[in-house]
Amino acid sequence: MKEVKLYDTTLRDGAQGEGISYSVMDKIRIAQELDSLGIHYIEGGWPGSNPKDMEFFLAMGRKRINNSALVAFSMTRRPGISAAQDHNLKALIKSQAPVIAIVGKTWDLHVREVIRCSLKENLSMIEDTVRFLVSKGLAVFYDAEHFFDAYKANPQYSLKCIRTAEKAGASAICLCDTNGGSLPSEVAHTVRKIRPHVKAMLGIHCHNDADVAVANTLIAVEAGADMVQGTINGYGERCGNADLVPIIANLKIKMGIDCISDEKLKELVKVSHFVSEVSNMKQRSDQPYTGVSAFAHKGGMHINAVMKNPRAYEHANPELVGNHRRILVSELGGRTGIMLRAKAMELDLGKDDPKTKKILKLIQALEHKGYHFEAAEASFELLMKKALKKYGRFFELEGFRVVIEKLSDKKITSEAIIKLSVKGAKEHTAAEGDGPVNALDNALRKALKDFYPTLSKMHLSDFKVRVLDEKAGTAARVRVLIQSQDEDETWNTIGVSENLIEASWQALVDSIEYKLLKDGAGK
Amino acid sequence: MKEVKLYDTTLRDGAQGEGISYSVMDKIRIAQELDSLGIHYIEGGWPGSNPKDMEFFLAMGRKRINNSALVAFSMTRRPGISAAQDHNLKALIKSQAPVIAIVGKTWDLHVREVIRCSLKENLSMIEDTVRFLVSKGLAVFYDAEHFFDAYKANPQYSLKCIRTAEKAGASAICLCDTNGGSLPSEVAHTVRKIRPHVKAMLGIHCHNDADVAVANTLIAVEAGADMVQGTINGYGERCGNADLVPIIANLKIKMGIDCISDEKLKELVKVSHFVSEVSNMKQRSDQPYTGVSAFAHKGGMHINAVMKNPRAYEHANPELVGNHRRILVSELGGRTGIMLRAKAMELDLGKDDPKTKKILKLIQALEHKGYHFEAAEASFELLMKKALKKYGRFFELEGFRVVIEKLSDKKITSEAIIKLSVKGAKEHTAAEGDGPVNALDNALRKALKDFYPTLSKMHLSDFKVRVLDEKAGTAARVRVLIQSQDEDETWNTIGVSENLIEASWQALVDSIEYKLLKDGAGK
């Protein structure tokens, strides 16, 4: 079986993505996760360019790494000085990384117009830099920047650049589509032309500016590349880098190419979500293989067919990457979807039951208002139980008031006062919080805690606000999603209103009622 | 120049995307936008499957369409009845659409396990359906569902299916990768094999489950397909459909293939944003060609090079698709970025000016707290002007109070009371609103409007809330982004705090001050 080495650059190229900024601790956590996944090379940063990256390498030197080799990145020496004089190259040695990636020019346009030296001096820069680092006992990978554009513009010179690097001792040559504009057939053509000239490992590094980075990477592997570079979730400057997540899945599942173990492949969903969380980026729900929608079925006909044979509308078994099938509740999913959900809740509901029809109508009306039960399955369960009369109220709200106050430029304060009746008693209490929703949450729990002690075991783990009609500005309708968890489970609830506090209140109440129902507190 | 026909299915396949639900009016607005862009075929829906789609077709019959042909979708007749008896086919005729897309089985697995009829009956279903519709004077396109899987499993039968459709009068055969799992080299191979057998137009319809839908589409065109199907922004079930936006740009700019005019190509950004707005989906900032980050430069070295020659780090001219270059303000962009922004604001600031260093430090500190000036250029301008002492306050807040009240299950109310001094006068007023932020916005404007009359010319056009540390639940830090506009301009401001109201207040004040500064109200 053909094997391909995986080279992750989330911590360097990924960090260039708009909206991403890693702390040293973030970088360490991601590196450990990549190591555990079995990524062969982890590019950790550019120690010469900023102190944070140097700190990362020095900290990693004290950690145990099991599967990966750490790579430090820099560029060829500056024109007109020796390699030993270049502070960037000194920083590489200081970083103690065992592998060094050196990016250098291969496109004559860049040599002339950007670094502004002679084509010959650029070749010397490549040769000196690689030779210097190899002489220090380091493995050196040469990143041929803009290679595909370079090869189109001046094939002789671009080839000369990579040959120079290999002759000077580089153990890998990586062809970079830096501007991300090459199309698959060009990539196939160029890699096939270059492969016979390179004895070292041949890498491919694609950017997604033409929306074909994953395809270009796979095609380069078919054409002879044996190392693929990319980032988790495709993070990176402009339109991002090639996304290693579907690349790994495609290599393993579709192309029969070895890169990580089958067991580790099952952690792909987890790793993808972990990196998006640490990167503080929203997880793309439509991400191939690992997105929450990747194996979600909404159309009624598709749902029926998948029940007969999953291959009917699934290109791969979701469990191979740690994902799972989802049947969505929506107007298009129709009665089959509702029936299947009811079955999962152990509620007795037939497809032709008039109650099924009634629930479907209710859902359609609520979705029309902006509710979105696909993302709030706990609220959906409550709605079903209410419709089937399997639910009794846990408390009655008499009223609440939230007061937010700011004096001059002092810190703002938020206070909630709540009055409710619970199990025949009247509760009237108040609490402060960081913001109105938090104050309301605190006051509600305070009022209920003596009656429902298990509430102390749950907490809110996520709070999302989505503006529905953004055109209306601050008067827009908002959808609030709250995620809650206890020791056993995580659940999601929803609220929709023109008023953020009203929407939050609905989601808060659903969250607490879901917890009480599942604990059997109503009985 | 080779020409390719564009076939958009945003209104049918796109509507299957998780989180998407179009009203009839949404569909009409999107169809008109697609017509104006010059899309050749607009698939509007499945009139037999739901009344909303039928309503759309009947409404479109009364609208003027200039460039596009409307397509109504359905499937082959059900087994065991005649085409004339099938209510889905009757609905197609009633829809008055001039072109009909009929999806039919070509994969023997589906015939046997999903519709459960004989392979022969499936061929009759294809033949009868196409013949019936052609006899009614309609153009019929045959969508060969799962064609790539079908051709792998049973090439003879799958080929027989499409030949049957063509013989019965279909004027286009569309090869569908319904499950989205085919890789580029398989698609190239299959299309090359099929092309000689089909005299009719040959379409390609890809899904993105392996993250290669755009590449598969382009490769199919190189292999002989002359119609491409996709959706705007790639909306669609699971991982979405092939995204027509980069497909159009790649065909025109990279492959020299005619599909829409150069002039219309410049509207690609506008159309992509319009559809994401009507679909109520967040615009992907990293969308190739049209995303707001697609031509954004963050790394200092890249910024320097692009200033020398845009080709250095841009694969295409952003203006061709109506996009533009952006220089991002961030710790990585460094002093050059700040200097360039200052230049754009006509502020005099050198790279080595100590003030530049001071501003850079301030930005780094604020970004560390969660501010994100890439997305809030108006707040960044205010910050620069404050740092350079080119700013005087327009008013002083003495205090505000927001009261939100809910009684039992009645409608919630929000009221804001504000006290401030402006131009030597004291203003003390109050206003209600839909939610606390809207009430505060209303009260602030009410207090200022007599002193700054141009404020009546601006309004808030967007309001976004992002939770920064989601783990902390309702006590999490939030980032508020407000977009405002007047007749001439749109601008974005930001606020960050643990308290949503405080964060909103910061962004509101910035928005109003930016407007007053640009109007010269302080002078």
XYZ file of C-alpha atoms in Angstrom, chain A residues 127 167 199 281 351:
5
model
C 22.212 26.621 -1.646
C 21.874 19.050 -4.245
C 14.798 11.864 -5.656
C -13.751 29.600 14.836
C -46.736 7.903 10.624
